Short mmCIF file of C-alpha atoms in Angstrom, two decimals:
data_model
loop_
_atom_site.label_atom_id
_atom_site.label_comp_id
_atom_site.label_asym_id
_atom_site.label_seq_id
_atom_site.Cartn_x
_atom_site.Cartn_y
_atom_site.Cartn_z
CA UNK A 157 190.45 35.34 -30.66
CA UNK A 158 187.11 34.64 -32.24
CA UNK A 159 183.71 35.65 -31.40
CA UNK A 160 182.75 32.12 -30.02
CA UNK A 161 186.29 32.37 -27.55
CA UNK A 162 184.69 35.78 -25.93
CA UNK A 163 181.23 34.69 -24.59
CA UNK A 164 182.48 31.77 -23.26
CA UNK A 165 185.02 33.49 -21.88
CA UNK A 166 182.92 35.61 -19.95
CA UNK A 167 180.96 32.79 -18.34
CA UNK A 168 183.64 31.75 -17.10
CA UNK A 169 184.54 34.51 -15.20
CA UNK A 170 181.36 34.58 -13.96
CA UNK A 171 181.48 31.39 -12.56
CA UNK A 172 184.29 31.82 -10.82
CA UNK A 173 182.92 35.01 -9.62
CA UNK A 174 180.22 32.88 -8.07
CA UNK A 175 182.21 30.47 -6.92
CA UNK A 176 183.97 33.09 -4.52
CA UNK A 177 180.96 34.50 -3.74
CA UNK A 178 179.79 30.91 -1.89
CA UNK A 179 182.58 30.34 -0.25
CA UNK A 180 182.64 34.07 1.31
CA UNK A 181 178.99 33.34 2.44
CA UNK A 182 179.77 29.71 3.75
CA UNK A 183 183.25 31.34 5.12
CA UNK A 184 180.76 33.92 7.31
CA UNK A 185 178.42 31.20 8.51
CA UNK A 186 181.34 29.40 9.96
CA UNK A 187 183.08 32.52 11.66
CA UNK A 188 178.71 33.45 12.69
CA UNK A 189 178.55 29.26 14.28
CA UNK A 190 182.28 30.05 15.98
CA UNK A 191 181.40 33.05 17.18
CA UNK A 192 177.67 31.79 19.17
CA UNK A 193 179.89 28.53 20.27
CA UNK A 194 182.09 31.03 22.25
CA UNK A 195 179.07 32.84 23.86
CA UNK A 196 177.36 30.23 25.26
CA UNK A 197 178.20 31.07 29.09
CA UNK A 198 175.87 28.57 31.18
CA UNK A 199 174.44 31.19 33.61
CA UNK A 200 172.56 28.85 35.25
CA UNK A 201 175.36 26.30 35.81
CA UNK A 202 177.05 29.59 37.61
CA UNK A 203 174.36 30.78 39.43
CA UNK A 204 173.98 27.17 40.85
CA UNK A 205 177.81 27.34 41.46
CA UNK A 206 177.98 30.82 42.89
CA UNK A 207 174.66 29.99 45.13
CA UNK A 208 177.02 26.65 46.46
CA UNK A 209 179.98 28.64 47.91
CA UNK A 210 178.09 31.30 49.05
CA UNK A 211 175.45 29.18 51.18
CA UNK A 212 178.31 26.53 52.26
CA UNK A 213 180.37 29.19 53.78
CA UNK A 214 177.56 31.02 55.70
CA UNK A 215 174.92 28.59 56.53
CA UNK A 216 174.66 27.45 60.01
CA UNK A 217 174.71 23.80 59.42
CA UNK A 218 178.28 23.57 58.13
CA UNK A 219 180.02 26.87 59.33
CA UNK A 220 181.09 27.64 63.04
CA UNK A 221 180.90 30.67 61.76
CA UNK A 222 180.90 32.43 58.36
CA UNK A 223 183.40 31.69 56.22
CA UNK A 224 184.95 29.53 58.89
CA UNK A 225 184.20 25.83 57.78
CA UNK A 226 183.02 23.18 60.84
CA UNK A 227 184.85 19.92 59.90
CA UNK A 228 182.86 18.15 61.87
CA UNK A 229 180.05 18.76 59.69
CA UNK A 230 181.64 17.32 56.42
CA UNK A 231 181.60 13.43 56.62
CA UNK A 232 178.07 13.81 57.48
CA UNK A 233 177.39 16.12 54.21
CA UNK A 234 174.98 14.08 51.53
CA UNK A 235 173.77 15.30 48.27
CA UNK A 236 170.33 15.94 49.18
CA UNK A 237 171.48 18.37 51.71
CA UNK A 238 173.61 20.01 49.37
CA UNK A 239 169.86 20.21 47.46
CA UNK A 240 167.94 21.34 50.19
CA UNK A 241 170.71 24.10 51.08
CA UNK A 242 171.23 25.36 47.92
CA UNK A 243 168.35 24.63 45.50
CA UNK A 244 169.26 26.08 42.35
CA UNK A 245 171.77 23.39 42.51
CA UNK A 246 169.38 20.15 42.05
CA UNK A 247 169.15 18.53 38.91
CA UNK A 248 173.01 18.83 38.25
CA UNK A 249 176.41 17.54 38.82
CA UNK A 250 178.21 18.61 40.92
CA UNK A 251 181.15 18.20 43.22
CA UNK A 252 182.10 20.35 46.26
CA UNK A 253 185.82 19.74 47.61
CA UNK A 254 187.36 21.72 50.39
CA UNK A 255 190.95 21.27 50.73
CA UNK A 256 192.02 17.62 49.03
CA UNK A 257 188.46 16.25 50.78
CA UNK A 258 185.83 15.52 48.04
CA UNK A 259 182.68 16.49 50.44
CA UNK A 260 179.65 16.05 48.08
CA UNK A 261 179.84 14.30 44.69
CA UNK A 262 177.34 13.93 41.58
CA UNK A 263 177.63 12.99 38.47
CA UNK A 264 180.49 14.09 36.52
CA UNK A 265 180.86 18.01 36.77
CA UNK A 266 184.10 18.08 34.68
CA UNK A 267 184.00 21.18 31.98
CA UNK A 268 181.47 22.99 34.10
CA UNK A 269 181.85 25.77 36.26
CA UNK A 270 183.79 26.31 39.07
CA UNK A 271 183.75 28.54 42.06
CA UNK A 272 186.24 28.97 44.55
CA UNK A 273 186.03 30.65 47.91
CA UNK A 274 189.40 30.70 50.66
CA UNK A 275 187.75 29.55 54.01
CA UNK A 276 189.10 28.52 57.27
CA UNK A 277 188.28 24.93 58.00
CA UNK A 278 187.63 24.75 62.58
CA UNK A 279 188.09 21.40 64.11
CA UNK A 280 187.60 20.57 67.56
CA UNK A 281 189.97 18.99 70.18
CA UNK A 282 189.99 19.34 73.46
CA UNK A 283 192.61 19.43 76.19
CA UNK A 284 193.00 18.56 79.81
CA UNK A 285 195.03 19.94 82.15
CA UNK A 286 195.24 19.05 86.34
CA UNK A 287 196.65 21.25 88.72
CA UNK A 288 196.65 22.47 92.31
CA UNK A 289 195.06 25.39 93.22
CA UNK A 290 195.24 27.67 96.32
CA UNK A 291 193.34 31.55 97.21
CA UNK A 292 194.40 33.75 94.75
CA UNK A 293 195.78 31.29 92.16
CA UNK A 294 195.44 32.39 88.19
CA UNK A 295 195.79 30.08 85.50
CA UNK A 296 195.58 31.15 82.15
CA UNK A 297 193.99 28.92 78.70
CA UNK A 298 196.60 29.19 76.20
CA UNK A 299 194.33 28.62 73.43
CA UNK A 300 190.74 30.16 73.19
CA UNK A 301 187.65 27.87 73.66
CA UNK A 302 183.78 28.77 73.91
CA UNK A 303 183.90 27.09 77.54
CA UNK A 304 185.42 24.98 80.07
CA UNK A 305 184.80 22.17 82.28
CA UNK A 306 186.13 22.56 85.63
CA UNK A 307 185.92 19.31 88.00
CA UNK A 308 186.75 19.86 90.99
CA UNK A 309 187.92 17.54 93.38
CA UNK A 310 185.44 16.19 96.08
CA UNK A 311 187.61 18.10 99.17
CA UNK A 312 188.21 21.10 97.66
CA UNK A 313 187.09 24.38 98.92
CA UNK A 314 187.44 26.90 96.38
CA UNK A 315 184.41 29.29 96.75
CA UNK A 316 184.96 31.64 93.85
CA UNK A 317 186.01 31.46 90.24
CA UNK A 318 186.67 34.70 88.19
CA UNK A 319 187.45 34.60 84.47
CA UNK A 320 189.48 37.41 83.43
CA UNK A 321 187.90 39.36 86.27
CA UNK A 322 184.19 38.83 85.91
CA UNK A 323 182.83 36.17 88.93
CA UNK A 324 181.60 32.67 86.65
CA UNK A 325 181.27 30.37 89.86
CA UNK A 326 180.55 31.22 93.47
CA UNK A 327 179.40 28.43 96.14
CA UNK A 328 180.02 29.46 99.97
CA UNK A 329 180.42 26.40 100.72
CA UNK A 330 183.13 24.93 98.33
CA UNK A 331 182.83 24.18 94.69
CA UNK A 332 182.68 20.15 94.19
CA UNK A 333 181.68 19.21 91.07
CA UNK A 334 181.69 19.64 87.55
CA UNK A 335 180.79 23.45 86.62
CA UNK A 336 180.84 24.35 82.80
CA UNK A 337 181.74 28.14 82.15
CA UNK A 338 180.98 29.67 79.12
CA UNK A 339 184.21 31.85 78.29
CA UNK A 340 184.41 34.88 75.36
CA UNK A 341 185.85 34.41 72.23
CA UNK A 342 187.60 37.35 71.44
CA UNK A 343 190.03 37.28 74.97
CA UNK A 344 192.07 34.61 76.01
CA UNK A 345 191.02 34.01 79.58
CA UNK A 346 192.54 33.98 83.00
CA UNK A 347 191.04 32.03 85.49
CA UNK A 348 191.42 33.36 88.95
CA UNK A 349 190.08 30.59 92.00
CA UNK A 350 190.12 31.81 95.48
CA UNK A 351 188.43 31.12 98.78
CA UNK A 352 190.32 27.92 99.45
CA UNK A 353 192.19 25.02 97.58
CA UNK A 354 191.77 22.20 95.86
CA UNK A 355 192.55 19.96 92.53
CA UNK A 356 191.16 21.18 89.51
CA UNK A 357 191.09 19.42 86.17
CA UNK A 358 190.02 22.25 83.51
CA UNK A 359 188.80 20.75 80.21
CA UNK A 360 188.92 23.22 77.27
CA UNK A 361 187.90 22.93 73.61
CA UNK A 362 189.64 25.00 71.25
CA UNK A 363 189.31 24.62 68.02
CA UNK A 364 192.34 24.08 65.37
CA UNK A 365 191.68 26.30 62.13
CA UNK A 366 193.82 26.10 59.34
CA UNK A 367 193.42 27.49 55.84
CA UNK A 368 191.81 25.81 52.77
CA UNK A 369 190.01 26.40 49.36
CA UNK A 370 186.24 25.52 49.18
CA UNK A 371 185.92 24.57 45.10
CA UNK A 372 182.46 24.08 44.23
CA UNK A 373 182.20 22.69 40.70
CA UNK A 374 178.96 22.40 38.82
CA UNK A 375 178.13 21.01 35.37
CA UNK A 376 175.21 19.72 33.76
CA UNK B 250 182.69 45.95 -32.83
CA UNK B 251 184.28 44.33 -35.47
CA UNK B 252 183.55 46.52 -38.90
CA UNK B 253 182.24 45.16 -42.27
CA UNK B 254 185.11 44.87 -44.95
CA UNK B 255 183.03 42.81 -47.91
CA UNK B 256 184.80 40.18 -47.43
CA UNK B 257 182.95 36.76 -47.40
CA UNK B 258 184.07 35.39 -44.00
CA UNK B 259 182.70 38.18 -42.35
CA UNK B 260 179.44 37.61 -42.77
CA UNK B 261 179.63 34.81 -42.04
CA UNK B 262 180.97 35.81 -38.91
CA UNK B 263 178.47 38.36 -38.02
CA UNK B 264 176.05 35.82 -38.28
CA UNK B 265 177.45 34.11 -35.26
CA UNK B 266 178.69 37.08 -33.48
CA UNK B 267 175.89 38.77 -32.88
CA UNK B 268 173.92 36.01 -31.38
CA UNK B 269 177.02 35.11 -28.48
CA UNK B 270 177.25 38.27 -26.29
CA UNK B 271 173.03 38.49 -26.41
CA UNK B 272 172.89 35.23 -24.98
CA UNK B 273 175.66 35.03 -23.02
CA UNK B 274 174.19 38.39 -21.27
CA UNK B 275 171.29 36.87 -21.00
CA UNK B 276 172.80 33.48 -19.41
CA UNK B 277 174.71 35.48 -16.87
CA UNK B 278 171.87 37.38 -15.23
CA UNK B 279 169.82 34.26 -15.07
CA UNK B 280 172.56 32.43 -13.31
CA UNK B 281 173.12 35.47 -11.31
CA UNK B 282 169.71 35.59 -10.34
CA UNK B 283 168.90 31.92 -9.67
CA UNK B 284 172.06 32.33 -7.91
CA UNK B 285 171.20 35.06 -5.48
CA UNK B 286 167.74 33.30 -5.12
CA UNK B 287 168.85 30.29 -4.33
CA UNK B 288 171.33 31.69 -1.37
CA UNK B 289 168.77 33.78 0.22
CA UNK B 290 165.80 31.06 0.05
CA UNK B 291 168.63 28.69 2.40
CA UNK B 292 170.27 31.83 4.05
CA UNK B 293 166.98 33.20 5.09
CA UNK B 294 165.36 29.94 5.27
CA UNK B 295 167.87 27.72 7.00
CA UNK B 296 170.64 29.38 8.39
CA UNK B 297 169.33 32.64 10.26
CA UNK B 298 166.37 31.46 12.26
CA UNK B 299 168.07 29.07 13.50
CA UNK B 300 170.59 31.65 14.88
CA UNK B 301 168.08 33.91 15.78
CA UNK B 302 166.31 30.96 18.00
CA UNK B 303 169.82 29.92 19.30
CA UNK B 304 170.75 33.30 20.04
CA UNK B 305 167.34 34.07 21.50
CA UNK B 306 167.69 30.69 23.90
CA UNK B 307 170.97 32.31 25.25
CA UNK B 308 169.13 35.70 26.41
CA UNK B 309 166.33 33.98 28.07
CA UNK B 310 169.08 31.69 29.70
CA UNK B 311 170.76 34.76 30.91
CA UNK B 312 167.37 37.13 31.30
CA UNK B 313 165.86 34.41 33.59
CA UNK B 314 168.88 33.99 35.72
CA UNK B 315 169.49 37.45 36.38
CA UNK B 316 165.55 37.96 37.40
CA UNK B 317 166.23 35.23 39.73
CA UNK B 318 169.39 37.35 41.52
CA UNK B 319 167.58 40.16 41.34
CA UNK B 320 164.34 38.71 42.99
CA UNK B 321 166.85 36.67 45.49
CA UNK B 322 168.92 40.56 46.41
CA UNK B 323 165.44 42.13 46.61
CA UNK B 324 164.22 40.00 50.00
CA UNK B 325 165.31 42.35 52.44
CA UNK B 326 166.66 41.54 56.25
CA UNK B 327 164.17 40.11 58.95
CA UNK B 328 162.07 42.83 60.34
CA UNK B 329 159.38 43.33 62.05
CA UNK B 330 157.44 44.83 58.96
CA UNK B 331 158.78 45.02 55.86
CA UNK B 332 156.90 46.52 52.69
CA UNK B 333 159.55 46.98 49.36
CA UNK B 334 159.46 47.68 46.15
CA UNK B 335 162.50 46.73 43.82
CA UNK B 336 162.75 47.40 40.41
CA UNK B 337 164.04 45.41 37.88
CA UNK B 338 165.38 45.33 34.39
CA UNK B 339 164.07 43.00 31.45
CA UNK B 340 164.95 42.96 27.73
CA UNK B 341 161.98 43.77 26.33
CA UNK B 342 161.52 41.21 23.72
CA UNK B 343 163.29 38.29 23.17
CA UNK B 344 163.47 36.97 19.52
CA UNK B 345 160.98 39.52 18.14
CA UNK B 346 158.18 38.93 20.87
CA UNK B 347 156.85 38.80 24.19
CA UNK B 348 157.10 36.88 26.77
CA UNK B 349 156.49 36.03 30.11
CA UNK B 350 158.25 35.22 33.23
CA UNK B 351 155.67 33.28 35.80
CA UNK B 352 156.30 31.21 39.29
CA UNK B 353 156.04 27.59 38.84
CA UNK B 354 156.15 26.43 43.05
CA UNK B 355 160.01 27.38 43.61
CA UNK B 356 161.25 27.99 40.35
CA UNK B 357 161.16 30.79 37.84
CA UNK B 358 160.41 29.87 34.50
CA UNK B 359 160.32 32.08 30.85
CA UNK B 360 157.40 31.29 29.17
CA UNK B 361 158.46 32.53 24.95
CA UNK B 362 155.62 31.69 22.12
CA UNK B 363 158.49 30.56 20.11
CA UNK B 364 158.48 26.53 21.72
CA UNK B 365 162.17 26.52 21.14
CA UNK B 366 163.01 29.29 23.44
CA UNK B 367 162.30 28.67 26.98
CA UNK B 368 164.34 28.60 30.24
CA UNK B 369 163.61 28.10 34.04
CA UNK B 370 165.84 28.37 37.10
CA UNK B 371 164.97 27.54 41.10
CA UNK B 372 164.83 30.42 43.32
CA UNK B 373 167.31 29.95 46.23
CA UNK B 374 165.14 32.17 49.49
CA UNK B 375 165.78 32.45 53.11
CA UNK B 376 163.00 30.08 54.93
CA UNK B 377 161.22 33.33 56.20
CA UNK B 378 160.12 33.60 52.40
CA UNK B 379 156.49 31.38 52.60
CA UNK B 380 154.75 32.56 49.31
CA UNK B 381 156.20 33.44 46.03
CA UNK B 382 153.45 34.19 43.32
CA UNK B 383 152.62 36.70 40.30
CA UNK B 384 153.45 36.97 36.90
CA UNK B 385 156.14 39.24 34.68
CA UNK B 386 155.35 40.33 30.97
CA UNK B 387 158.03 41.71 28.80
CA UNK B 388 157.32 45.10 28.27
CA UNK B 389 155.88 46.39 31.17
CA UNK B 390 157.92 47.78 34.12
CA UNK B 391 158.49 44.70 36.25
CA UNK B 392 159.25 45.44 39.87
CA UNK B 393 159.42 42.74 42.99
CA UNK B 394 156.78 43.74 45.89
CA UNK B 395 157.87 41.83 49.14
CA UNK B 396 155.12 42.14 52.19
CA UNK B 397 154.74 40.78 55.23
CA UNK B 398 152.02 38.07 56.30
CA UNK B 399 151.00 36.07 59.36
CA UNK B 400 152.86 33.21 57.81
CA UNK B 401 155.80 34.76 56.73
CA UNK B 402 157.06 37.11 53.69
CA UNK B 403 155.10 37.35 50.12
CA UNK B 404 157.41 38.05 47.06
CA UNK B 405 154.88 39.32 44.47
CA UNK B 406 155.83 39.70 41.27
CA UNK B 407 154.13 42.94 39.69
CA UNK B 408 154.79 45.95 37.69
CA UNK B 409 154.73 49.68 38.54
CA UNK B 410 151.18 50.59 37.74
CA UNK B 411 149.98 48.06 39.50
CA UNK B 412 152.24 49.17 43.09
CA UNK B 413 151.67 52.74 42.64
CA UNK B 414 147.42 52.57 42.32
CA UNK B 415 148.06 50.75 45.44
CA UNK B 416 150.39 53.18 46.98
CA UNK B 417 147.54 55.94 47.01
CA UNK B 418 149.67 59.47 46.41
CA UNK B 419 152.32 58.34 48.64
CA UNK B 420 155.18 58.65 46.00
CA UNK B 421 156.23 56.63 43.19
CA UNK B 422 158.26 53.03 43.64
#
């Protein structure tokens, strides 16, 4: 080798030395960009998800009670409510689904955050039943229900009405109309008409629960 | 090193030998150098505050929106008079400097002298809350102060000092 062969020689090696040197450094930034990508968490997209399920499943206007979900309530259930009841919430899209039912819907929420809570969902019916009733007659409610119509018919005279015991409606001189009694809701009641006798048609509302999942999605 | 034998070629050789490996030294540490200058004027240039400002718009995200749970957990049951202190934890820079977290109507914003970094949330409070006012700097010991008033609760936000001169030798917050 001559002298000229060495010094280039070393150059060279140099540059390649250099060469591996940027792509290390440009190798870094990429794993550095990768590595902020995958903590970006959206806290506030959360919190507004998070502050969703919570309020929807305790606040009076669309719970019977909390985490028990009042259908009745739904159809009803606009956006700017969803705003007003949960306000970290404005601004972004969103989409609240309990069950299969899409309730509210914003914008396009897909990729964002999702929350999901398991609620009861309460919907009311209400059943009639007719029947004859003489002193000392019990009839029990199969199904629970915050109250009950009783209509009585016009000849009847039934002076007293106990519900599981406790005396709801007294009238000396025959009960002939329409009485509402509230009932409890942790006892299935047993209503006990005496005095006299008389048709009674007892209207109760119980309410038909069955599970579902409240998904509240929220994106930007 | 090559050693003299007389001969003719090798002079001439020296003559060329000794000027390659000077230079070539030479050559190398200048690229070296404008090399190594050249990646920390666009590392430190370029590259890292943007990070640092990307990364520093992530913690306010997050410092903001945990002040806001921690202001929301600190409003305490309805009672007929309610005084409370609540402590609460802040980074205490963000980016290299101070900031401030203020009340802007119903929403909590983070006020950072770098205009890149900056983040705001809405405050989600029971209807008994009627005022929500005060200001947060970094640094200081930032607590929540909820009192009562004929029109409903105050949510003050404070720091520690500021409580316990009020609180007259009854105890620390």
């Amino acid at each position: 080798m001559t002298a000229d062969d060495r010094g280039q020689a070393n150059l060279v090696a140099l540059a390649v030395a250099l060469v591996a040197l940027v792509s290390a450094t440009t190798l870094g930034v990429v794993v550095a960009d990768g590595a902020l990508a995958d903590a970006d968490r959206d806290p506030d997209d959360r919190r507004a998800a998070t502050t969703v399920a919570d309020r929807f499943v305790t606040a009076e206007a669309t719970t019977v009670r909390p985490n028990v979900i009042d259908a009745d309530a739904l159809p009803s259930f606009t956006p700017a409510r969803l705003d007003a009841l949960a306000p970290p919430v404005q601004g972004h899209d969103v989409r609240v689904r309990v069950g299969e039912t899409v309730v509210v819907d914003r914008g396009n929420p897909t990729g964002g955050v999702t929350v999901r809570r398991v609620v009861l969902v309460a919907s009311k019916t209400d059943r009639t039943r007719e029947f004859d009733v003489a002193d000392g007659t019990e009839v029990t409610l199969p199904r629970r229900s915050p109250r009950v119509d009783l209509a009585f018919s016009a000849n009847s005279t039934v002076t007293t009405v106990r519900a599981n015991g406790r005396v709801v409606l007294h009238d000396p001189d025959g009960l002939d109309e329409t009485r509402t009694v509230a009932l409890s809701r942790y006892e299935t009641t047993t209503l006990a008409f005496s005095g006299g006798s008389g048709a009674v048609s007892a209207t109760s509302y119980p309410r038909q629960t069955r599970k579902a999942t409240l998904e509240a999605t929220v994106g930007d | 090193m090559r050693r003299f034998d007389g001969r003719p070629s090798d002079r001439l050789a020296a003559d060329r030998r000794a000027l390659t490996p000077a230079i070539g030294k030479a050559l190398e540490v200048g690229v070296v150098v404008i090399f190594v200058g050249v990646l920390s004027t666009s590392l430190y240039g370029g590259f890292v505050p943007e990070y640092r400002t990307a990364v520093g718009d992530e913690v306010a995200d997050r410092t903001v929106v945990s002040a806001a749970e921690r202001i929301e957990a600190a409003v305490p049951p309805a009672a007929r008079e309610v005084r409370s202190v609540t402590r609460v934890d802040l980074p205490t820079s963000i980016r290299g400097a101070n900031y401030r977290v203020v009340v802007d109507g119903r929403a909590l914003v983070l006020e950072h002298p770098a205009s890149d970094i900056s983040a705001q949330t809405r405050l989600a409070l029971p209807g008994r809350v009627a005022v929500i006012t005060g200001t947060w700097e970094s640094g200081a010991d930032p607590v929540v102060l909820i009192e009562d008033s004929p029109d409903g609760l105050v949510v003050r936000l404070t720091d520690r000092r500021a409580v316990a001169d009020g609180l007259d030798g009854e105890g620390s917050a």
